[in-house]
XYZ file of N, CA and C in Angstrom:
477
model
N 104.514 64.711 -17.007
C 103.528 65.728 -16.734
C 102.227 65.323 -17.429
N 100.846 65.442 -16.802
C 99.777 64.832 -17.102
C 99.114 65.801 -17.983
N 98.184 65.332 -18.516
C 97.401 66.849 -19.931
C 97.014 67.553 -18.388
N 96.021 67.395 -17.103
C 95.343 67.811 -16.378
C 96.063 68.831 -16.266
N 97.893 68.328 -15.313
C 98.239 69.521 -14.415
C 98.943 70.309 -16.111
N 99.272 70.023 -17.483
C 99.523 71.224 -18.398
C 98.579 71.744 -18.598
N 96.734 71.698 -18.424
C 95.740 72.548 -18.652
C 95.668 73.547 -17.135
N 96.149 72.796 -15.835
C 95.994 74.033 -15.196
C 97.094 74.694 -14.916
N 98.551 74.624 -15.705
C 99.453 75.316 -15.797
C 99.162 76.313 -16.591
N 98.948 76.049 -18.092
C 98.367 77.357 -18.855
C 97.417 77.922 -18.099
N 96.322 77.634 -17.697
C 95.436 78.580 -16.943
C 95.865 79.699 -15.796
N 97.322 78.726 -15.235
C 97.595 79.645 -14.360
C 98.350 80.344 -14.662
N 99.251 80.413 -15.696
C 99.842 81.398 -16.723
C 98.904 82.616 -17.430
N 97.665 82.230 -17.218
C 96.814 83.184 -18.970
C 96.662 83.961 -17.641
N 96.223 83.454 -15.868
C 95.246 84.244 -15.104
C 96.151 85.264 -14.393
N 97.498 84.814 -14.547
C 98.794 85.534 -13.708
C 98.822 84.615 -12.063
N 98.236 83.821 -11.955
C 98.512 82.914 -10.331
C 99.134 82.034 -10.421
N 99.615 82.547 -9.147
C 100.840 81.469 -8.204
C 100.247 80.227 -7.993
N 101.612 79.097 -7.875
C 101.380 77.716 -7.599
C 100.504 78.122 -6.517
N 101.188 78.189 -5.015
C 100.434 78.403 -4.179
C 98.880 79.183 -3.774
N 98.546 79.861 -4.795
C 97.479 80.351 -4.507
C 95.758 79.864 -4.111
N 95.568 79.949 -3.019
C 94.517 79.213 -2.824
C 93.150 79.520 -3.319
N 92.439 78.415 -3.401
C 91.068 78.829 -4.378
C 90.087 80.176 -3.800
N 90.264 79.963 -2.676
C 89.182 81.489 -2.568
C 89.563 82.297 -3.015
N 90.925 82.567 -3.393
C 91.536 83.666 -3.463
C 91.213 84.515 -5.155
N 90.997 83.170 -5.896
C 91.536 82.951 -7.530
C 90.185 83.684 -7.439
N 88.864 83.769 -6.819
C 87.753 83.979 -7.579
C 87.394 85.674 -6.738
N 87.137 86.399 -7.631
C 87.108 87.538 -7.654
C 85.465 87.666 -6.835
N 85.196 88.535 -6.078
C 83.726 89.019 -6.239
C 83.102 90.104 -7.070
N 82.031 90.208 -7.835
C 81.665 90.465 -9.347
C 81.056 91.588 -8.772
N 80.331 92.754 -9.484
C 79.607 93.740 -8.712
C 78.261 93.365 -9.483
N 77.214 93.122 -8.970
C 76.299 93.015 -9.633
C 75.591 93.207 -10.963
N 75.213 92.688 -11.548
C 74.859 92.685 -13.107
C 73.509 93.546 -13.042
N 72.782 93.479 -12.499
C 71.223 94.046 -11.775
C 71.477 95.407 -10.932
N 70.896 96.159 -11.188
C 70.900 97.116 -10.040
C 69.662 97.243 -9.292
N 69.231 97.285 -8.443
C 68.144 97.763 -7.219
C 67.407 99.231 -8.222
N 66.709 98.921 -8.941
C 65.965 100.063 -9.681
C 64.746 100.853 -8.836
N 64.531 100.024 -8.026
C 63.089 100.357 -7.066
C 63.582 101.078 -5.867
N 65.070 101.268 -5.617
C 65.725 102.411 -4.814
C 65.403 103.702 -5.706
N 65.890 103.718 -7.125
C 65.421 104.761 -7.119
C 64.017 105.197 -7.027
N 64.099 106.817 -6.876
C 62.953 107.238 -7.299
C 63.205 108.799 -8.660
N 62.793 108.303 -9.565
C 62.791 109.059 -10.505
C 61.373 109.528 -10.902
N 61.139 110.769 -10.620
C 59.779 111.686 -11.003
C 59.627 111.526 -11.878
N 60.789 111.745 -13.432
C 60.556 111.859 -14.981
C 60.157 110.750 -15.744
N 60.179 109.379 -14.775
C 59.876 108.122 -15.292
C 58.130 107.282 -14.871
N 58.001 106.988 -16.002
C 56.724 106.053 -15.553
C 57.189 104.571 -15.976
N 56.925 104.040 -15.253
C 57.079 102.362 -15.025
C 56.198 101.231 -15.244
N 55.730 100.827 -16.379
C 54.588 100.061 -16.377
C 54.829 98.484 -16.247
N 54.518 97.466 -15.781
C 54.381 96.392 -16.033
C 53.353 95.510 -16.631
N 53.921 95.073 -17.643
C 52.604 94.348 -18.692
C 53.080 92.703 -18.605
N 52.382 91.918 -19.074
C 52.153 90.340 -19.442
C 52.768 90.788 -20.965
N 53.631 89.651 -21.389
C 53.746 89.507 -22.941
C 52.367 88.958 -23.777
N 51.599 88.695 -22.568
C 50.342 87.859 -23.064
C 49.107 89.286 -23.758
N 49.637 90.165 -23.081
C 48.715 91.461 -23.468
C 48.768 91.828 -25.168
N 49.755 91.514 -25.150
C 50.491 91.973 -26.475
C 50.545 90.658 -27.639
N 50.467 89.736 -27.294
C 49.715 88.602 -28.530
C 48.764 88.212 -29.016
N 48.818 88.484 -30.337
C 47.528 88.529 -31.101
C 47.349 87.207 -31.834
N 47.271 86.267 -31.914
C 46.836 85.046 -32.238
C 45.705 85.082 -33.237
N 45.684 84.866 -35.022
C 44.409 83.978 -35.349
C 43.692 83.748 -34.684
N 42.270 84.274 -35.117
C 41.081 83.587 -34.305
C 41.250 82.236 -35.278
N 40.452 81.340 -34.234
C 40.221 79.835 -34.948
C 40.955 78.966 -35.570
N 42.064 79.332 -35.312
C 43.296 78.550 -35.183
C 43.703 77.591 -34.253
N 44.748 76.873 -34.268
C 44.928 75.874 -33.072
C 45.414 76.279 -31.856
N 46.613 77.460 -32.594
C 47.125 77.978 -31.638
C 46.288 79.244 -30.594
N 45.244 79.893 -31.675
C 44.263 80.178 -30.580
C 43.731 79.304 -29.427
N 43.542 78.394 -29.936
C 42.298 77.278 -29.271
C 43.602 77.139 -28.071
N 44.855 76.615 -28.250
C 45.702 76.395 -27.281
C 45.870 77.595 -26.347
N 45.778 78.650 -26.452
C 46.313 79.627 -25.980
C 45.295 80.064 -25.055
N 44.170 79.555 -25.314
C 42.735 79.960 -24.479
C 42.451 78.785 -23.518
N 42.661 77.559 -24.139
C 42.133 76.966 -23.031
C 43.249 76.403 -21.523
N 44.271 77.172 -21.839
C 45.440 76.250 -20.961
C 45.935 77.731 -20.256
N 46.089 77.288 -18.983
C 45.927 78.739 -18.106
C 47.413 78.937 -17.245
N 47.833 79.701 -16.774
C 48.843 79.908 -15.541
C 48.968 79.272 -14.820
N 48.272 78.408 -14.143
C 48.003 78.438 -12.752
C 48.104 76.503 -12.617
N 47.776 75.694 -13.642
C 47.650 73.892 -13.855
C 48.380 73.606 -14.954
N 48.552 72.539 -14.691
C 49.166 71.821 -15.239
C 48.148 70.879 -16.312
N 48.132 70.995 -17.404
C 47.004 70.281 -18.218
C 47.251 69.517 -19.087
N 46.495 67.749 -19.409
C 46.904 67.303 -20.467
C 46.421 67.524 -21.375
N 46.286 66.314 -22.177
C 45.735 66.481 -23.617
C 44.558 66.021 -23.652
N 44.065 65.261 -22.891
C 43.036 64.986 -23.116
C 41.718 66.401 -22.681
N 42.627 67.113 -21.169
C 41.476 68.184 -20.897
C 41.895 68.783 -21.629
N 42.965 69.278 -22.547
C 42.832 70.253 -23.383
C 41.564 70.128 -24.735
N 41.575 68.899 -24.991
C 40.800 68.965 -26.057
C 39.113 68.513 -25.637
N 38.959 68.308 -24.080
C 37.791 68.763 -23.705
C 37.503 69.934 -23.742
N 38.341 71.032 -23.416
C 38.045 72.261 -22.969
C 37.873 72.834 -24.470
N 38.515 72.632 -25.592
C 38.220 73.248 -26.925
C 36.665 72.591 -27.407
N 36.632 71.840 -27.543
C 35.334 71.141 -27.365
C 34.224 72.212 -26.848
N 34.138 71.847 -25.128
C 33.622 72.824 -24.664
C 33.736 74.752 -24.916
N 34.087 75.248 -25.710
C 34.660 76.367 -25.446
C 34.470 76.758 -27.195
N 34.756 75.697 -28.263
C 34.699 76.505 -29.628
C 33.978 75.366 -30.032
N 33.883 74.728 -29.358
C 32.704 73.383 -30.389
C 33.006 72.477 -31.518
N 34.908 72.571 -31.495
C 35.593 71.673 -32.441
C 36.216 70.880 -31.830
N 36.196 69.132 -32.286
C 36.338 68.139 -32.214
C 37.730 67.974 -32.811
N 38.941 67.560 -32.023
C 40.288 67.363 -32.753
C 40.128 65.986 -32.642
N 39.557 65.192 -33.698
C 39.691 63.684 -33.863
C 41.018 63.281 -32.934
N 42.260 63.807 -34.298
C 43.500 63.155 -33.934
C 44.301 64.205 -33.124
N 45.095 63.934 -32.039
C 45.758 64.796 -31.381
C 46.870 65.160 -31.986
N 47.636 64.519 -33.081
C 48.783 65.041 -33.094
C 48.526 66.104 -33.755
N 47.826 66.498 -34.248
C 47.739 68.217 -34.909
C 47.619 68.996 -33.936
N 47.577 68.920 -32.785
C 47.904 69.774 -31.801
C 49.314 69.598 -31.246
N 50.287 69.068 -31.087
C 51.764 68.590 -30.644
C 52.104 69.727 -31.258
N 52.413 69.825 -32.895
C 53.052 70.698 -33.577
C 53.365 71.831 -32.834
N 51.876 72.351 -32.848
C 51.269 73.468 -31.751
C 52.040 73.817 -30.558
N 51.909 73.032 -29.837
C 52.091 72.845 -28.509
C 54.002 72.806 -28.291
N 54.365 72.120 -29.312
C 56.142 71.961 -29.366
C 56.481 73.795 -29.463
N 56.001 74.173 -30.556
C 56.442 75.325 -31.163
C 55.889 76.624 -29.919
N 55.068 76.649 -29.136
C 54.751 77.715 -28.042
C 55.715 76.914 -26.999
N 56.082 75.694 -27.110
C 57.076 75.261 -25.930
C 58.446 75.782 -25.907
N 58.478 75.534 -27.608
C 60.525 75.916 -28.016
C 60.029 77.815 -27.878
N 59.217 78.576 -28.159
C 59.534 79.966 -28.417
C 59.512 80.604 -26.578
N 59.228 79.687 -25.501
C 59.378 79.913 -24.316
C 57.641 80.495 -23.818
N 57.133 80.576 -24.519
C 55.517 80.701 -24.119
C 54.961 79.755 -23.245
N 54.915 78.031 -23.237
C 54.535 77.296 -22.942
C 55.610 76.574 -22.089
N 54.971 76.019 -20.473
C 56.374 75.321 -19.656
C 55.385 74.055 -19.963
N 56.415 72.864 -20.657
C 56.092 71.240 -20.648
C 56.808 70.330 -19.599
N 55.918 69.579 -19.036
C 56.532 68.390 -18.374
C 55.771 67.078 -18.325
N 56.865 66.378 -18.182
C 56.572 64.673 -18.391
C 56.022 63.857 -16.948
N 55.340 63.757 -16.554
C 55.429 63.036 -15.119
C 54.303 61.663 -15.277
N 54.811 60.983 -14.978
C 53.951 60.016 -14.979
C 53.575 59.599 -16.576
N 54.785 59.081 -17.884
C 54.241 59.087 -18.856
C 53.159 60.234 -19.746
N 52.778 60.941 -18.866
C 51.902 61.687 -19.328
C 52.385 63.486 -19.717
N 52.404 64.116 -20.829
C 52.972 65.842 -21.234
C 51.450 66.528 -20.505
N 51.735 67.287 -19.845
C 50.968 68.432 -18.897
C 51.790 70.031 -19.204
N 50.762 70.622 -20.237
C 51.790 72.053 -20.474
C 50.651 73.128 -19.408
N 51.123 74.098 -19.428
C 50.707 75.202 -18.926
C 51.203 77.039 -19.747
N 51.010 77.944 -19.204
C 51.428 79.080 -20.046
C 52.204 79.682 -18.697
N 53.253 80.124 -19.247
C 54.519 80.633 -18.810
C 54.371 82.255 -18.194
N 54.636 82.591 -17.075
C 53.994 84.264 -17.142
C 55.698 85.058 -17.160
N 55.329 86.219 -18.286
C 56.498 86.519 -19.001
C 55.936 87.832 -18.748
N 56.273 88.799 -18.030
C 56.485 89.954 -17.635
C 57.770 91.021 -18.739
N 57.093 92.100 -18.889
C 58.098 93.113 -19.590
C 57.286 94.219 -18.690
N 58.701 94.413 -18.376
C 59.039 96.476 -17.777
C 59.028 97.587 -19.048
N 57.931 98.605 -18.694
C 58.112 99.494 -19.685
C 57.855 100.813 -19.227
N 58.996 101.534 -19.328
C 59.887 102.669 -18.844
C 59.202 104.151 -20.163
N 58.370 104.927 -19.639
C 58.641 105.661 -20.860
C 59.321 107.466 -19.879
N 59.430 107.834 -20.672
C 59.229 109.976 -20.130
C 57.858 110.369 -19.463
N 57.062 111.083 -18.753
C 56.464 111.971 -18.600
C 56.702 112.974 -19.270
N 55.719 113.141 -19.727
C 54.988 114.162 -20.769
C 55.431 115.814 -19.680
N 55.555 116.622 -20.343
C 55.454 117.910 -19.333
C 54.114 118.055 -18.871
N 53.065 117.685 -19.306
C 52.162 117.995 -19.179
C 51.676 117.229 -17.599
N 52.049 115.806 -17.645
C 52.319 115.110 -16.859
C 52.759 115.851 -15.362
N 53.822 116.128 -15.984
C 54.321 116.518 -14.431
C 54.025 117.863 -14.474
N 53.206 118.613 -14.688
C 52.732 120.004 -14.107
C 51.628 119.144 -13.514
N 51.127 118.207 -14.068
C 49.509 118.189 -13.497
C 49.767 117.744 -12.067
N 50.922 116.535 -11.871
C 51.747 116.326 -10.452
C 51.846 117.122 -9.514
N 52.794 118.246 -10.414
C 53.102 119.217 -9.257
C 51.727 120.104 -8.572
N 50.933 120.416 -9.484
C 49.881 121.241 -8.764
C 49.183 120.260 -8.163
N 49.309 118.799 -8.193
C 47.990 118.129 -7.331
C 48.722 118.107 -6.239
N 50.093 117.870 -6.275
C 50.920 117.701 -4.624
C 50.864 119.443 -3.815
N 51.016 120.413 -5.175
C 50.674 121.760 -4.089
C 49.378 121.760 -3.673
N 48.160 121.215 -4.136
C 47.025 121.279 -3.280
C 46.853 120.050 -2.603
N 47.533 119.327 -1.703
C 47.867 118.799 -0.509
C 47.866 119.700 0.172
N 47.563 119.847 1.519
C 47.709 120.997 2.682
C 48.734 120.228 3.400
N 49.628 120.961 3.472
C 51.550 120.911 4.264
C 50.889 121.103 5.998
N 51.005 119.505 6.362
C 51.474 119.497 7.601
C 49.760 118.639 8.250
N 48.410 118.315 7.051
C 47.531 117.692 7.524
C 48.118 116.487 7.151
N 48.827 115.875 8.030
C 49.014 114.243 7.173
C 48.187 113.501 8.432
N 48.896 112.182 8.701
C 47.848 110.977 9.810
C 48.142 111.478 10.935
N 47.057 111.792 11.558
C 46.993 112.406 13.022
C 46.509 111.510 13.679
């Protein structure tokens, strides 16, 4: 008996399946991890969507400022336009580049920054990182709702 077929003997012991059982069978269908939230409609909820970018406050005049300003959504940028664009933009000269790598590694590893290699050459860009934010309506809130929907006039809609 080979290690293979004693690893998929225990397996088929721990899972409760038959020799015969065929593979479609073994794999269950899962019920979704996600639910369809935009089916509902909940009155008591407000729903905001923000950028994580709204919410970072960066040192002025720092590197990681300087990085964070000049490298956008949308390109792919090296190093060399990056340190044109600081240049242009704060009027400091990074002689040597590797004091920017540091930089640039550390917004790469915390998931801020997407890096890629093509052509010998690192081209980063900024990552767009969306957060959902769910709070209550205020009562106040929804009285002001309800009386703006009662002064709608019932029954002028698109004619």
């Amino acid at each position: 008996m080979s290690f293979k077929s004693q690893i998929q003997g225990l397996f088929r012991r721990i899972l409760g399946v038959s020799e015969g059982t065929p593979p479609e069978k073994l794999i269950e269908p899962q019920k979704p991890v996600f639910k369809d939230e935009f089916s509902k409609d909940e009155p008591s909820e407000i729903e905001e969507i923000h950028s994580i970018w709204d919410f970072l406050v960066l040192r002025e005049n720092t590197q990681a400022f300087h990085l964070t300003q000049v490298i956008g959504f949308d390109e792919w940028v090296e190093m060399e336009e990056i340190r044109r664009r600081i240049l242009e933009l704060f009027g400091i000269h990074y002689k040597n580049e590797r004091s920017l790598y540091p930089h640039l590694k550390t917004l790469s590893d915390l998931g801020l920054f997407e890096t890629t290699d093509t052509g010998g050459k690192r081209k980063w860009r900024k990552k767009v990182l969306l957060v959902r934010l769910r709070k209550k309506k205020t009562k106040k809130e929804q009285v002001e709702e309800a009386i703006e929907e009662s002064r709608t006039p019932e029954g002028q809609g698109t004619s």
